[in-house]
Amino acid sequence: MIKQRARLLRRHAAALLGGLALLAALPAGPAAAAEGQLRIAKQFGVVYLLLNVAEDQKLIEKHGKEAGLDIKVEYLQLSGGSAVNDALLSGSVDIGSAGVGPLFTLWDRTRGRQNVRGVASLGNFPYYLVSNRPEVKTIVDLTDKDRIALPAVGVSVQARILQMASAKLWGDKDFARLDRNSVAVPHPEAAAAIIKGGTEITAHFGNPPFQEQELAENPNAHVILSSYDVQGGPASSTVLYATEKFYKDSPKTYQAFVDALDEAARFITADPERAADIYLKANGSRIDRTLLLKVIKSPEVSFKIEPQNTLGLGQFMHRVGAIKNEPKALNDYFFVNPRVAAGG
């Protein structure tokens, strides 16, 4: 069942990637929402907690009113960066959310067209590559019999970080060495496979809270790679982005959104208990509340909208030919805004 599911997901991911390339080559889609309207694509996981809090506390509406604007906000629940990117390029949403790897890909492919750039970070979270095989200590120990589950083979932020780690070990020419071991599996299914054991999935490059659940529920589960180690410290892995048209045509709505995110970040830092309850309610999640709070309060996690330590991944992607254009500074791939200007 896992094998069949993985094969279907690999074909689906390939089709979506092809669709993304086609969409990027076409003229921009329907006009973005007018000033005072905002459509946001969100996904599942603790990494999207800023959006959960902003929605629950109606922070975008609050900051819109302070600017003399009644903003109608709509949240669309999607799954996977490819679906988010398709929605953004087609004009179905104004703000997308996915890994920083997909942002670099979209930024590169839409230059001179939709000119997609980053809006804000959703915070710093370490992403762990977890194995349930005790003999696997590092990625060097992975063999042909290992299958690494991640959101999308070769293109997700987890896949890009794995490529970056491979390049450091085996050289740039072998940066995609572990792509052949990778399979596209949604985080909940991958986590279930790691916890249960006995399937072809022996490793999972996930995100919170799935990685923490694996470590808590399978005594053989252990971390063999951390994104922070690969990227040289705390880094923003998940970000928000938009087209240049929305940025220019809806400046008040855009600023209200950024201000709301900043307030949401301060809310979570000041009251993690309440933030945890908001997450559980928003996602209908059955995760153990104590484990969830452990993630939110982790010293490795920080909720802030300034992107941190993202440039290195983009430059790596350019160096190995994954993107044509080389990012040289934050304002190359992020829109200019005082609240994110201190990032990098």
Short mmCIF file of C-alpha atoms in Angstrom, two decimals:
data_model
loop_
_atom_site.label_atom_id
_atom_site.label_comp_id
_atom_site.label_asym_id
_atom_site.label_seq_id
_atom_site.Cartn_x
_atom_site.Cartn_y
_atom_site.Cartn_z
CA MET A 1 0.00 0.00 0.00
CA ILE A 2 2.82 2.39 0.91
CA LYS A 3 4.65 1.53 -2.33
CA GLN A 4 1.56 2.12 -4.44
CA ARG A 5 0.81 5.38 -2.65
CA ALA A 6 4.41 6.56 -3.06
CA ARG A 7 4.39 5.78 -6.81
CA LEU A 8 1.14 7.68 -7.30
CA LEU A 9 2.45 10.65 -5.35
CA ARG A 10 5.71 10.70 -7.34
CA ARG A 11 3.74 10.83 -10.60
CA HIS A 12 1.45 13.50 -9.18
CA ALA A 13 4.41 15.59 -7.99
CA ALA A 14 6.03 15.33 -11.42
CA ALA A 15 2.83 16.44 -13.11
CA LEU A 16 2.45 19.39 -10.75
CA LEU A 17 6.06 20.45 -11.33
CA GLY A 18 5.48 20.37 -15.07
CA GLY A 19 2.34 22.42 -14.60
CA LEU A 20 4.29 24.95 -12.55
CA ALA A 21 6.84 25.38 -15.34
CA LEU A 22 4.05 25.87 -17.88
CA LEU A 23 2.21 28.36 -15.70
CA ALA A 24 5.38 30.36 -15.14
CA ALA A 25 5.86 30.68 -18.87
CA LEU A 26 2.38 32.06 -19.41
CA PRO A 27 1.24 35.66 -18.87
CA ALA A 28 0.01 36.53 -15.42
CA GLY A 29 -3.40 35.09 -14.50
CA PRO A 30 -6.51 36.98 -13.43
CA ALA A 31 -5.99 40.25 -11.61
CA ALA A 32 -5.20 40.02 -7.93
CA ALA A 33 -7.86 40.88 -5.40
CA ALA A 34 -8.58 44.60 -5.06
CA GLU A 35 -7.44 46.68 -2.09
CA GLY A 36 -9.41 45.54 0.95
CA GLN A 37 -9.60 41.87 -0.08
CA LEU A 38 -7.09 39.19 0.84
CA ARG A 39 -7.00 35.50 -0.06
CA ILE A 40 -4.39 33.45 1.78
CA ALA A 41 -3.34 29.88 1.03
CA LYS A 42 -2.34 28.01 4.17
CA GLN A 43 -1.24 24.47 4.93
CA PHE A 44 -1.09 22.14 7.92
CA GLY A 45 1.47 22.02 10.72
CA VAL A 46 2.86 24.08 13.56
CA VAL A 47 4.96 26.03 11.06
CA TYR A 48 1.71 27.78 10.03
CA LEU A 49 0.82 28.83 13.58
CA LEU A 50 1.26 32.53 12.76
CA LEU A 51 -1.61 32.26 10.28
CA ASN A 52 -3.75 30.30 12.76
CA VAL A 53 -3.32 33.06 15.36
CA ALA A 54 -3.89 35.87 12.85
CA GLU A 55 -7.12 34.21 11.75
CA ASP A 56 -8.37 33.41 15.25
CA GLN A 57 -7.64 36.88 16.61
CA LYS A 58 -8.72 38.67 13.40
CA LEU A 59 -5.45 40.58 13.39
CA ILE A 60 -5.47 41.42 9.69
CA GLU A 61 -8.91 42.97 10.01
CA LYS A 62 -7.71 44.87 13.10
CA HIS A 63 -4.70 46.41 11.36
CA GLY A 64 -6.77 47.14 8.27
CA LYS A 65 -9.23 49.18 10.33
CA GLU A 66 -6.34 51.09 11.90
CA ALA A 67 -5.37 52.06 8.35
CA GLY A 68 -8.95 53.04 7.50
CA LEU A 69 -9.64 49.88 5.50
CA ASP A 70 -12.20 47.10 5.97
CA ILE A 71 -10.37 43.99 4.77
CA LYS A 72 -12.27 40.89 3.78
CA VAL A 73 -9.97 37.97 4.55
CA GLU A 74 -10.36 34.48 3.14
CA TYR A 75 -8.19 31.51 4.13
CA LEU A 76 -7.87 28.61 1.71
CA GLN A 77 -6.62 25.29 3.07
CA LEU A 78 -4.32 23.63 0.54
CA SER A 79 -1.80 20.80 0.70
CA GLY A 80 1.65 20.99 -0.82
CA GLY A 81 3.78 23.76 -2.27
CA SER A 82 2.89 22.84 -5.86
CA ALA A 83 -0.83 23.35 -5.20
CA VAL A 84 -0.09 26.67 -3.48
CA ASN A 85 2.09 27.84 -6.35
CA ASP A 86 -0.53 26.89 -8.92
CA ALA A 87 -3.17 28.85 -6.99
CA LEU A 88 -0.91 31.91 -6.74
CA LEU A 89 0.07 31.94 -10.41
CA SER A 90 -3.52 31.45 -11.55
CA GLY A 91 -4.67 34.43 -9.45
CA SER A 92 -6.82 32.30 -7.12
CA VAL A 93 -4.95 33.51 -4.02
CA ASP A 94 -2.97 36.64 -3.19
CA ILE A 95 -0.58 35.15 -0.61
CA GLY A 96 1.01 31.72 -0.83
CA SER A 97 2.87 29.75 1.82
CA ALA A 98 5.46 26.99 1.38
CA GLY A 99 9.11 26.18 1.87
CA VAL A 100 11.87 28.62 1.00
CA GLY A 101 13.13 26.19 -1.65
CA PRO A 102 9.88 26.44 -3.66
CA LEU A 103 10.04 30.23 -3.21
CA PHE A 104 13.45 30.37 -4.90
CA THR A 105 12.16 28.17 -7.72
CA LEU A 106 9.09 30.38 -8.25
CA TRP A 107 11.12 33.60 -7.94
CA ASP A 108 13.49 32.32 -10.60
CA ARG A 109 10.81 31.15 -13.02
CA THR A 110 8.57 34.23 -12.78
CA ARG A 111 11.22 36.94 -13.20
CA GLY A 112 9.98 39.38 -15.82
CA ARG A 113 6.45 37.95 -15.56
CA GLN A 114 4.57 37.69 -12.25
CA ASN A 115 7.76 38.57 -10.33
CA VAL A 116 6.99 36.50 -7.24
CA ARG A 117 8.91 37.44 -4.12
CA GLY A 118 8.81 36.69 -0.42
CA VAL A 119 6.58 38.64 1.97
CA ALA A 120 7.60 37.32 5.39
CA SER A 121 8.92 34.31 7.24
CA LEU A 122 6.69 32.13 9.39
CA GLY A 123 9.50 31.61 11.90
CA ASN A 124 12.55 29.43 12.43
CA PHE A 125 11.98 25.70 12.85
CA PRO A 126 14.54 22.89 12.65
CA TYR A 127 13.49 20.17 10.22
CA TYR A 128 14.74 16.70 11.19
CA LEU A 129 15.56 13.73 8.99
CA VAL A 130 14.45 10.84 11.21
CA SER A 131 15.34 7.18 10.67
CA ASN A 132 13.85 4.14 12.42
CA ARG A 133 16.83 1.91 11.55
CA PRO A 134 19.25 1.89 14.53
CA GLU A 135 22.27 1.18 12.29
CA VAL A 136 21.72 4.41 10.33
CA LYS A 137 23.61 7.14 12.16
CA THR A 138 24.05 9.72 9.37
CA ILE A 139 23.05 10.04 5.71
CA VAL A 140 26.30 8.25 4.83
CA ASP A 141 24.75 5.05 6.26
CA LEU A 142 21.69 5.17 4.00
CA THR A 143 21.61 2.33 1.46
CA ASP A 144 19.58 1.45 -1.61
CA LYS A 145 17.07 -0.33 0.61
CA ASP A 146 16.26 2.89 2.48
CA ARG A 147 13.38 5.08 1.33
CA ILE A 148 13.27 8.69 2.50
CA ALA A 149 9.79 10.21 2.69
CA LEU A 150 9.49 13.95 2.05
CA PRO A 151 6.83 16.30 0.59
CA ALA A 152 8.14 16.38 -2.99
CA VAL A 153 11.19 14.68 -4.45
CA GLY A 154 13.92 17.10 -5.53
CA VAL A 155 11.93 20.32 -5.10
CA SER A 156 10.57 20.66 -1.55
CA VAL A 157 12.62 22.56 1.03
CA GLN A 158 13.41 19.23 2.73
CA ALA A 159 14.66 17.84 -0.59
CA ARG A 160 16.80 20.92 -1.21
CA ILE A 161 18.36 20.74 2.25
CA LEU A 162 19.09 17.05 1.71
CA GLN A 163 20.76 17.95 -1.59
CA MET A 164 22.78 20.65 0.16
CA ALA A 165 23.94 18.10 2.75
CA SER A 166 24.83 15.63 0.00
CA ALA A 167 26.87 18.26 -1.85
CA LYS A 168 28.87 18.97 1.30
CA LEU A 169 29.68 15.26 1.67
CA TRP A 170 30.14 14.08 -1.90
CA GLY A 171 30.63 17.28 -3.90
CA ASP A 172 28.32 19.41 -6.03
CA LYS A 173 28.32 16.89 -8.88
CA ASP A 174 26.56 14.39 -6.55
CA PHE A 175 24.16 16.87 -4.93
CA ALA A 176 21.13 14.81 -6.07
CA ARG A 177 22.63 11.50 -4.95
CA LEU A 178 19.85 10.75 -2.45
CA ASP A 179 16.99 11.80 -4.74
CA ARG A 180 16.83 8.19 -5.94
CA ASN A 181 16.16 7.09 -2.36
CA SER A 182 13.39 9.66 -1.90
CA VAL A 183 9.64 9.20 -2.26
CA ALA A 184 6.86 11.79 -2.05
CA VAL A 185 4.61 10.99 0.91
CA PRO A 186 2.46 13.43 2.96
CA HIS A 187 3.80 14.10 6.44
CA PRO A 188 0.99 12.33 8.37
CA GLU A 189 1.40 9.10 6.35
CA ALA A 190 5.18 9.25 6.53
CA ALA A 191 5.07 9.76 10.30
CA ALA A 192 2.71 6.80 10.68
CA ALA A 193 5.12 4.63 8.67
CA ILE A 194 8.12 5.64 10.80
CA ILE A 195 6.23 5.05 14.03
CA LYS A 196 4.83 1.68 12.94
CA GLY A 197 7.96 0.39 11.19
CA GLY A 198 8.06 -2.59 8.89
CA THR A 199 7.43 -0.61 5.67
CA GLU A 200 9.70 0.52 2.86
CA ILE A 201 9.76 3.99 4.48
CA THR A 202 12.77 3.94 6.81
CA ALA A 203 13.41 7.68 7.01
CA HIS A 204 11.30 10.84 6.95
CA PHE A 205 12.43 14.42 6.42
CA GLY A 206 9.49 16.16 8.02
CA ASN A 207 8.59 19.18 10.11
CA PRO A 208 6.94 19.91 13.48
CA PRO A 209 4.97 18.30 15.00
CA PHE A 210 5.32 15.11 12.93
CA GLN A 211 9.04 14.67 13.61
CA GLU A 212 8.49 15.07 17.36
CA GLN A 213 5.69 12.49 17.28
CA GLU A 214 8.00 9.99 15.58
CA LEU A 215 10.73 10.50 18.16
CA ALA A 216 8.23 10.17 21.02
CA GLU A 217 6.36 7.10 19.76
CA ASN A 218 9.04 4.84 18.27
CA PRO A 219 12.05 4.01 20.49
CA ASN A 220 14.13 3.26 17.38
CA ALA A 221 13.42 6.67 15.80
CA HIS A 222 16.36 9.06 15.94
CA VAL A 223 17.61 12.18 14.16
CA ILE A 224 20.28 11.63 11.50
CA LEU A 225 20.25 15.15 10.05
CA SER A 226 19.04 18.58 11.16
CA SER A 227 18.34 21.41 8.74
CA TYR A 228 20.06 23.82 11.12
CA ASP A 229 23.31 21.86 10.87
CA VAL A 230 23.17 21.93 7.07
CA GLN A 231 22.27 25.62 6.86
CA GLY A 232 24.78 26.72 9.47
CA GLY A 233 22.36 27.66 12.24
CA PRO A 234 18.73 28.67 12.79
CA ALA A 235 16.98 29.31 9.50
CA SER A 236 13.56 30.15 8.11
CA SER A 237 12.30 27.13 6.20
CA THR A 238 8.70 28.17 5.53
CA VAL A 239 7.76 31.55 4.09
CA LEU A 240 4.93 33.61 2.61
CA TYR A 241 5.12 35.09 -0.88
CA ALA A 242 3.10 37.02 -3.44
CA THR A 243 3.18 38.49 -6.94
CA GLU A 244 4.48 41.96 -7.67
CA LYS A 245 1.00 42.98 -8.83
CA PHE A 246 -0.53 42.36 -5.42
CA TYR A 247 2.38 44.11 -3.70
CA LYS A 248 1.95 47.22 -5.83
CA ASP A 249 -1.85 47.31 -6.26
CA SER A 250 -2.85 46.66 -2.63
CA PRO A 251 -0.28 48.48 -0.45
CA LYS A 252 -2.58 49.05 2.55
CA THR A 253 -3.81 45.45 2.55
CA TYR A 254 -0.25 44.21 2.16
CA GLN A 255 1.01 46.30 5.09
CA ALA A 256 -1.93 45.28 7.31
CA PHE A 257 -1.06 41.64 6.61
CA VAL A 258 2.61 42.09 7.52
CA ASP A 259 1.72 44.04 10.68
CA ALA A 260 -0.76 41.33 11.67
CA LEU A 261 1.86 38.62 11.26
CA ASP A 262 4.28 40.55 13.43
CA GLU A 263 1.63 40.87 16.16
CA ALA A 264 0.84 37.15 15.85
CA ALA A 265 4.52 36.32 16.38
CA ARG A 266 4.61 38.43 19.54
CA PHE A 267 1.33 36.85 20.72
CA ILE A 268 2.75 33.30 20.44
CA THR A 269 5.98 34.23 22.20
CA ALA A 270 4.12 35.91 25.05
CA ASP A 271 1.37 33.28 25.47
CA PRO A 272 2.37 29.86 24.11
CA GLU A 273 -0.37 28.13 26.11
CA ARG A 274 -3.11 30.11 24.40
CA ALA A 275 -1.36 29.74 21.05
CA ALA A 276 -1.37 25.95 21.51
CA ASP A 277 -5.12 25.98 22.11
CA ILE A 278 -5.64 28.06 18.98
CA TYR A 279 -3.61 25.54 16.96
CA LEU A 280 -5.58 22.57 18.29
CA LYS A 281 -8.87 24.29 17.52
CA ALA A 282 -7.88 25.56 14.08
CA ASN A 283 -6.53 22.22 12.88
CA GLY A 284 -8.84 19.82 14.69
CA SER A 285 -5.60 18.23 15.82
CA ARG A 286 -5.38 15.29 18.22
CA ILE A 287 -1.72 15.82 18.98
CA ASP A 288 -0.82 15.58 22.65
CA ARG A 289 -1.01 19.11 24.01
CA THR A 290 2.12 18.66 26.13
CA LEU A 291 4.11 17.59 23.06
CA LEU A 292 2.71 20.54 21.09
CA LEU A 293 3.78 22.97 23.81
CA LYS A 294 7.22 21.39 23.82
CA VAL A 295 7.52 22.24 20.12
CA ILE A 296 6.25 25.80 20.54
CA LYS A 297 8.52 26.48 23.53
CA SER A 298 11.59 24.77 22.08
CA PRO A 299 14.72 26.96 22.28
CA GLU A 300 15.38 25.96 18.66
CA VAL A 301 12.08 27.51 17.54
CA SER A 302 11.48 31.23 17.19
CA PHE A 303 8.37 32.98 15.93
CA LYS A 304 9.31 36.05 13.93
CA ILE A 305 8.61 37.36 10.46
CA GLU A 306 12.16 38.41 9.51
CA PRO A 307 13.63 35.69 7.30
CA GLN A 308 16.87 34.29 8.66
CA ASN A 309 19.68 32.40 6.95
CA THR A 310 17.83 31.85 3.66
CA LEU A 311 20.29 33.24 1.12
CA GLY A 312 22.69 30.33 1.36
CA LEU A 313 20.10 27.84 0.12
CA GLY A 314 19.27 30.02 -2.88
CA GLN A 315 22.92 30.40 -3.78
CA PHE A 316 23.41 26.65 -3.49
CA MET A 317 20.46 26.05 -5.83
CA HIS A 318 22.01 28.42 -8.36
CA ARG A 319 25.43 26.83 -8.03
CA VAL A 320 24.12 23.35 -8.89
CA GLY A 321 21.88 24.63 -11.69
CA ALA A 322 18.51 24.25 -9.96
CA ILE A 323 17.74 27.93 -10.67
CA LYS A 324 19.13 30.17 -13.43
CA ASN A 325 19.34 33.44 -11.53
CA GLU A 326 21.61 33.91 -8.52
CA PRO A 327 20.13 35.67 -5.48
CA LYS A 328 22.74 37.98 -3.98
CA ALA A 329 20.79 39.82 -1.28
CA LEU A 330 17.47 39.53 0.56
CA ASN A 331 15.78 42.24 -1.50
CA ASP A 332 16.43 40.19 -4.64
CA TYR A 333 13.81 37.63 -3.60
CA PHE A 334 11.83 39.43 -0.85
CA PHE A 335 9.73 42.56 -1.25
CA VAL A 336 11.09 45.62 0.52
CA ASN A 337 9.41 46.17 3.89
CA PRO A 338 10.80 47.64 7.14
CA ARG A 339 9.54 44.68 9.17
CA VAL A 340 11.57 42.14 7.21
CA ALA A 341 14.53 44.31 6.14
CA ALA A 342 16.68 43.10 9.04
CA GLY A 343 16.42 39.49 7.82
CA GLY A 344 18.72 37.60 5.56
#
